[in-house]
Every structure is written in structure tokens, then in C-alpha cells.
Short mmCIF file of C-alpha atoms in Angstrom, two decimals:
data_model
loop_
_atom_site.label_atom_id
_atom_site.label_comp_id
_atom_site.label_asym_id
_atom_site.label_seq_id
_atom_site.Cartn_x
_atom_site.Cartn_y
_atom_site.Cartn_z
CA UNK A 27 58.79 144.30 121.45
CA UNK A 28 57.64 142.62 118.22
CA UNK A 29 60.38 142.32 115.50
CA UNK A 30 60.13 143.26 111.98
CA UNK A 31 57.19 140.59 110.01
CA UNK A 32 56.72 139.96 106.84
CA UNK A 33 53.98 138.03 104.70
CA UNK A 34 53.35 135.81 103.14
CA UNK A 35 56.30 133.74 104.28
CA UNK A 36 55.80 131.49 100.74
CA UNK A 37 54.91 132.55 97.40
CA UNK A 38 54.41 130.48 94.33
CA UNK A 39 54.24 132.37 91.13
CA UNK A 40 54.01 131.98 87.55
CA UNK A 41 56.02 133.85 85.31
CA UNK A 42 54.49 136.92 83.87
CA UNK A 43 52.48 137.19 87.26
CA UNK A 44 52.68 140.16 89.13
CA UNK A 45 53.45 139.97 93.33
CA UNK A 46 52.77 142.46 96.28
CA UNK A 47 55.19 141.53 99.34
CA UNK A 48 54.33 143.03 102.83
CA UNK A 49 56.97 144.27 105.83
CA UNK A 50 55.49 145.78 108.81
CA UNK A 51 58.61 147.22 110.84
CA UNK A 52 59.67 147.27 114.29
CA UNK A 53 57.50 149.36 116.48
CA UNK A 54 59.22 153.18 116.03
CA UNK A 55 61.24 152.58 112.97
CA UNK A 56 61.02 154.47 110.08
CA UNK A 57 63.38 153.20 107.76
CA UNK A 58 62.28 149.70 105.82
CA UNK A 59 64.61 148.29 103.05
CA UNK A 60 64.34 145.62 100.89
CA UNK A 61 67.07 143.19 100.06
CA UNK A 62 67.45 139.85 97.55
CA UNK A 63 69.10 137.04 98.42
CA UNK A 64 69.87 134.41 95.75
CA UNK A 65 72.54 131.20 96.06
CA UNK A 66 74.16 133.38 92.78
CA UNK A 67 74.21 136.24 93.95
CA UNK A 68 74.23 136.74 96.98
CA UNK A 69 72.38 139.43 99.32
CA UNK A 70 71.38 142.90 97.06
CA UNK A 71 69.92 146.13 98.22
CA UNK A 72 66.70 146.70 96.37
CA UNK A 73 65.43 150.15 98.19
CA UNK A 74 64.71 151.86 100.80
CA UNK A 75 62.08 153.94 102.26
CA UNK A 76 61.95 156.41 105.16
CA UNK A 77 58.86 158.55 106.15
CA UNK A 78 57.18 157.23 102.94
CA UNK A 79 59.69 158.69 100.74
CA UNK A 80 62.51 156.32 98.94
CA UNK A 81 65.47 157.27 99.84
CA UNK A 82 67.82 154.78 98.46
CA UNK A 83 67.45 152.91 95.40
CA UNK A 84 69.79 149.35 93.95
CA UNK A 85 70.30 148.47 90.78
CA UNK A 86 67.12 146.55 89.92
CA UNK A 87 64.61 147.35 86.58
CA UNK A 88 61.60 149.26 87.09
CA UNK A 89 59.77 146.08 87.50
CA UNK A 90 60.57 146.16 91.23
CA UNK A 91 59.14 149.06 93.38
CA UNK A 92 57.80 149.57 96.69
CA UNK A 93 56.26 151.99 98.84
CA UNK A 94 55.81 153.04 102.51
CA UNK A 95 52.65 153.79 104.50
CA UNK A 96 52.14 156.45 106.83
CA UNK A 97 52.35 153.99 109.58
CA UNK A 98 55.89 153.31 108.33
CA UNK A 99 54.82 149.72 106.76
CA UNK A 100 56.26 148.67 103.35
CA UNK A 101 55.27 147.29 100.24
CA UNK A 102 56.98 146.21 97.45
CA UNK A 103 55.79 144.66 94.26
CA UNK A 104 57.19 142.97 91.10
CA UNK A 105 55.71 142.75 87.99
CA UNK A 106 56.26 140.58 85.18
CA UNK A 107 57.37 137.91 87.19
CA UNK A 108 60.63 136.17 86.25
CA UNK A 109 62.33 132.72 86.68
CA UNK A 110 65.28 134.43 88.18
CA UNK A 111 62.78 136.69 90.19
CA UNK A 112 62.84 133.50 92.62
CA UNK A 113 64.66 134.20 95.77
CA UNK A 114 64.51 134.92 99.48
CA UNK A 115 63.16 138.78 99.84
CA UNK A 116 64.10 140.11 103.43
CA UNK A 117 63.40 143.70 104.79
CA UNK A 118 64.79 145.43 107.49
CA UNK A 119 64.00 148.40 109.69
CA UNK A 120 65.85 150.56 111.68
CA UNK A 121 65.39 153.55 113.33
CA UNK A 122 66.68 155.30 110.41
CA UNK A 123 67.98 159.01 110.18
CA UNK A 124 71.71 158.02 110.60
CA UNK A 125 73.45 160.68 111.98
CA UNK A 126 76.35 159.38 114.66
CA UNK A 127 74.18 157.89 116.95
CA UNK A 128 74.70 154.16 116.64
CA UNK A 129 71.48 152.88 117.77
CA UNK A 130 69.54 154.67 114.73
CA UNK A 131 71.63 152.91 112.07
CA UNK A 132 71.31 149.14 113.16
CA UNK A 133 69.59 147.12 110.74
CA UNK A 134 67.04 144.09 111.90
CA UNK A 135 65.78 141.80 109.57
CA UNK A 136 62.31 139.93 109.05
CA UNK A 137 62.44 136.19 108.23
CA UNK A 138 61.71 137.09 104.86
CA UNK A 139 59.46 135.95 102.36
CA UNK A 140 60.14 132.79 100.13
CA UNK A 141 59.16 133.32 96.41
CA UNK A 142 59.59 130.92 93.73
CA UNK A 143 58.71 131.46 90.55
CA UNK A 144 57.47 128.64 87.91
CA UNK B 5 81.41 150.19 93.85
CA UNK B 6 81.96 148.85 97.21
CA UNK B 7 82.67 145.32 97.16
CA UNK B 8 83.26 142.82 100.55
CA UNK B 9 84.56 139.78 100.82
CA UNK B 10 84.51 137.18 103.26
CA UNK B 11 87.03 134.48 104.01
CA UNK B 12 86.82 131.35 104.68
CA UNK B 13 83.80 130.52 102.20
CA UNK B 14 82.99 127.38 105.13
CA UNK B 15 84.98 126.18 108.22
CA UNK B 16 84.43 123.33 110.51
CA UNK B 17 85.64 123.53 114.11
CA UNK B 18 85.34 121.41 117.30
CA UNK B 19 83.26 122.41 120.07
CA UNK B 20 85.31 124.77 122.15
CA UNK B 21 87.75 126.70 119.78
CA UNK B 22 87.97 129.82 119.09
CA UNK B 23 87.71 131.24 115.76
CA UNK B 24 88.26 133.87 113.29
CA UNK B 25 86.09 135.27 110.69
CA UNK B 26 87.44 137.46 108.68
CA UNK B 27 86.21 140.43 106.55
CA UNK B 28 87.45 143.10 103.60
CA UNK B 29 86.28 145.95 101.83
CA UNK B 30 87.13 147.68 99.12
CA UNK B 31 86.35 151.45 99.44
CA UNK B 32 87.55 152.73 103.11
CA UNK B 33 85.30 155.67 103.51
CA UNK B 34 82.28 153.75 105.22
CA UNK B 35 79.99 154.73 107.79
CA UNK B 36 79.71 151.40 109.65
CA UNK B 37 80.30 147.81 109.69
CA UNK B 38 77.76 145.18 111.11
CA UNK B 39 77.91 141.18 111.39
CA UNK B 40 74.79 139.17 110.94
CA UNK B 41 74.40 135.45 110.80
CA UNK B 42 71.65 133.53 109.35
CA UNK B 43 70.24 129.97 109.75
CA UNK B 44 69.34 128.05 107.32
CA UNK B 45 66.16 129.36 105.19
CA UNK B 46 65.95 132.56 107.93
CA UNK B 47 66.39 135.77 107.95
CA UNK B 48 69.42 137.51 109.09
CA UNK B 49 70.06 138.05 113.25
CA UNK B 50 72.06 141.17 114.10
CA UNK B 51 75.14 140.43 116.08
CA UNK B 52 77.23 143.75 116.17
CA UNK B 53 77.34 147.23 114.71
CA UNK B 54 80.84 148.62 114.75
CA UNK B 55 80.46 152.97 113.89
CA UNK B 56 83.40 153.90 111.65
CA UNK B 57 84.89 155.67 114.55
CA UNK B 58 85.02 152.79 116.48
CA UNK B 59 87.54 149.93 116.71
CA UNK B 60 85.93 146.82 118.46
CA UNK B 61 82.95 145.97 119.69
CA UNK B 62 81.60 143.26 122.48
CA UNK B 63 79.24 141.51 122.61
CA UNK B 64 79.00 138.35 124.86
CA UNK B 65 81.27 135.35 123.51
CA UNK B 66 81.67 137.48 120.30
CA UNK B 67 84.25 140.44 119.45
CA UNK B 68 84.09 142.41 116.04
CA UNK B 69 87.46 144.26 115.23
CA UNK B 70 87.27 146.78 112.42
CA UNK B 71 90.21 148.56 110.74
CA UNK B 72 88.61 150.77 108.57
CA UNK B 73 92.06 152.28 106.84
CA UNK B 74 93.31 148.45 105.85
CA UNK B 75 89.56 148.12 104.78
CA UNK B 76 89.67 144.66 107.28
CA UNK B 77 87.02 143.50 110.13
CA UNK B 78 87.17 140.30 111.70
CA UNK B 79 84.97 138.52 113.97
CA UNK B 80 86.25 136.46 116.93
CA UNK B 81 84.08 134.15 118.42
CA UNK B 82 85.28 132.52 122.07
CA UNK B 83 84.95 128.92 123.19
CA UNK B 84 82.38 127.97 120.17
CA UNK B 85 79.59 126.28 120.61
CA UNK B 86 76.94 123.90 118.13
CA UNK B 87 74.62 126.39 117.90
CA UNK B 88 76.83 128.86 116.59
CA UNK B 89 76.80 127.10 113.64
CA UNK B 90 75.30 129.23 111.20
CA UNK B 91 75.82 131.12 107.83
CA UNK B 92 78.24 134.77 109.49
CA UNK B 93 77.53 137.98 107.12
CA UNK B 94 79.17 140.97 107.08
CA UNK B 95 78.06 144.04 105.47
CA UNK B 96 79.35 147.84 104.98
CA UNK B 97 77.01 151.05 105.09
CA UNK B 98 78.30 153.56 103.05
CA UNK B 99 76.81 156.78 103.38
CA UNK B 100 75.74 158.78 105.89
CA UNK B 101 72.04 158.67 106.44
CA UNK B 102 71.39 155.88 103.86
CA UNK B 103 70.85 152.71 105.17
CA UNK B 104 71.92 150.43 101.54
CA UNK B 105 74.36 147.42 103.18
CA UNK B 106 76.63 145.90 101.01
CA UNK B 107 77.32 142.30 101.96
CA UNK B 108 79.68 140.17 101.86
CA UNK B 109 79.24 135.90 100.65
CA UNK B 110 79.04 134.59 104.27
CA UNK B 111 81.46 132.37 106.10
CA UNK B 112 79.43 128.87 106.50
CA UNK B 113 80.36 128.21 110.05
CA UNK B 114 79.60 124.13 111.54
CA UNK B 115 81.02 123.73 115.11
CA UNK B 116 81.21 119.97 115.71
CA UNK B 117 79.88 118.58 119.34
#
């Protein structure tokens, strides 16, 4: 079973740019989220989406958003590109409706996507 | 706001001990607990997913404790090995249905041969 890709794995943007990241998920999930990772900060939730609807949002500016296909693939985009934009975006799927059932909350990450921003 | 924290920020052991990793949490009332670890420049690799109703999980050389009134989970690993050398996460879920993971800084792990 394929895991969860993402693309590109490198970005290289100029600031006021705008970028479109991509996260297809493991085959069967329906939940994608998007996290940050920075040295400074650390790991932060940005969203999440389940059967094209977000369901969870962080505590990011409207210049990050994303959005979920039917086929349960995710988007997410940033506009107005920032120098503290640059970080390691990761998304991860998992089956996704919670509930007590372990396997459905488990959480498996892409390899992420590298963007730096100049 | 849920906040976790992990201790030690970095340890170095030799090949063969055991270890500790240790991990706390602020708000009690979460749904689950799950370790990751993550080389260098990758993504994250799930290692075990302890529900809040549970108290340990197995998994191989690796044992994840969780004491969710203390607001505590540790991860033991067994007999350590080089290539568990690696950046340990732990993160909290904290409501049900939601899937938003609050992390904790990582334990930098480097098992020497």
C-alpha cells in the first residue's frame, strides 16, 4: 500500500509569491492535515480536511488555506509569500472519523515538502 | 491551550542500553497519545498510538506508557540500536473526532556503535 506523497518535495520562492502544495493520502483515508515545522517553532497544526470539508483549523492568517478533492487529495496554498513562510510542510492522513476505534485515528505522515522562501 | 513537553532536549547512549523518553502534557482530558520519530530532513514515522483508555502499548523493541491523570507518557526503548537514532516526537489529540496533534520539541536521540 502506497503511503501518503506529497509534491513538490522542494520549493524556492520569492517573497510576495504565491504557492500551491499537493498531498495525495493513503489509499482509503479521508482525513488530510497540514502541519509546519520550523527549527523555532516547532511542529503546528495548520488544518484539516475530511470529505472535502475543513474540519479543524490552527492559528495561521488567512494567507494559508487548503482544500480537499473528492478523491480525498489535498491542497493547500499560501499567498503572499513570507521569509518566515520557509519551513518543512508535512501532511498526514488517517482514516479519520475518530470515534473509539484506534485504527481510524492514527496519523501517517508524507515526507513533506521543503519550501524556502528568498 | 494544550502544551507538551519533551525531556531530554538530546541524549547520547551506547549501543545496547535501554532508554527512557519521557513526555508531559498540560490539559489531561485527551483523546490519544502517539510517538513519532523523524530523520533528519523527513517526515515523521508513526511508532505507537496509545487511546486515552489505554495504559501501554507494544510494539517490537519499543513500549509507550501513558498516564493520562499525571498528564505523563514515556517511551522505553530496549537494547538500542544505531539506527534508532533519530529525532522521538510525541504529540496529544485532543478532541474527539478532530485529528489537530499537538507536539511536543522532540528528544534528539544518537545511539553510539
Amino acid at each position: 500500500k502506497a503511503g501518503v506523497t506529497q509534491t513538490p518535495r522542494y520549493l524556492i520562492k520569492t517573497r510576495g509569491q504565491q504557492v500551491t502544495l499537493s498531498c495525495s493520502p493513503i489509499s482509503g483515508h479521508r482525513s488530510v492535515s497540514w502541519y509546519q515545522q520550523t527549527p523555532g517553532q516547532g511542529l503546528q497544526f495548520l488544518f484539516e480536511y475530511f470529505s472535502e470539508t475543513q474540519r479543524n483549523k490552527g492559528n495561521f492568517p488567512g494567507r494559508f488555506s487548503g482544500r480537499q478533492f473528492s478523491n480525498s487529495r489535498s491542497e493547500m496554498n499560501v499567498s503572499t509569500l513570507e521569509l518566515g513562510d520557509s519551513a518543512l510542510y508535512l501532511c498526514a492522513s488517517s482514516l479519520g472519523a475518530g470515534g473509539h476505534n484506534m485504527i481510524y485515528n492514527e496519523q501517517f505522515f508524507g515526507p513533506g515538502t521543503r519550501l524556502t522562501v528568498l | 491551550k494544550q502544551e507538551v513537553t519533551q525531556i531530554p532536549a538530546a541524549l547520547s547512549v551506547p549501543e545496547g542500553e535501554n532508554l527512557v523518553l519521557n513526555c508531559s502534557f498540560t490539559d489531561s482530558a485527551i483523546y490519544n497519545l502517539q510517538w513519532f520519530r523523524q530523520d533528519p530532513g523527513k517526515g515523521l514515522t508513526s511508532l505507537l498510538l496509545i487511546q486515552s483508555s489505554q495504559r501501554e502499548q507494544t510494539s517490537g523493541r519499543l513500549n509507550a506508557s501513558l498516564d493520562k491523570s499525571s498528564g505523563r507518557s514515556t517511551l522505553y526503548i530496549a537494547a538500542s540500536q544505531p539506527g534508532d537514532s533519530a529525532t522521538y516526537l510525541c504529540a496529544v489529540s485532543c478532541k474527539t473526532g478532530a485529528n489537530n496533534l499537538f507536539f511536543g520539541t522532540g528528544t534528539r536521540l544518537t545511539v553510539i556503535p
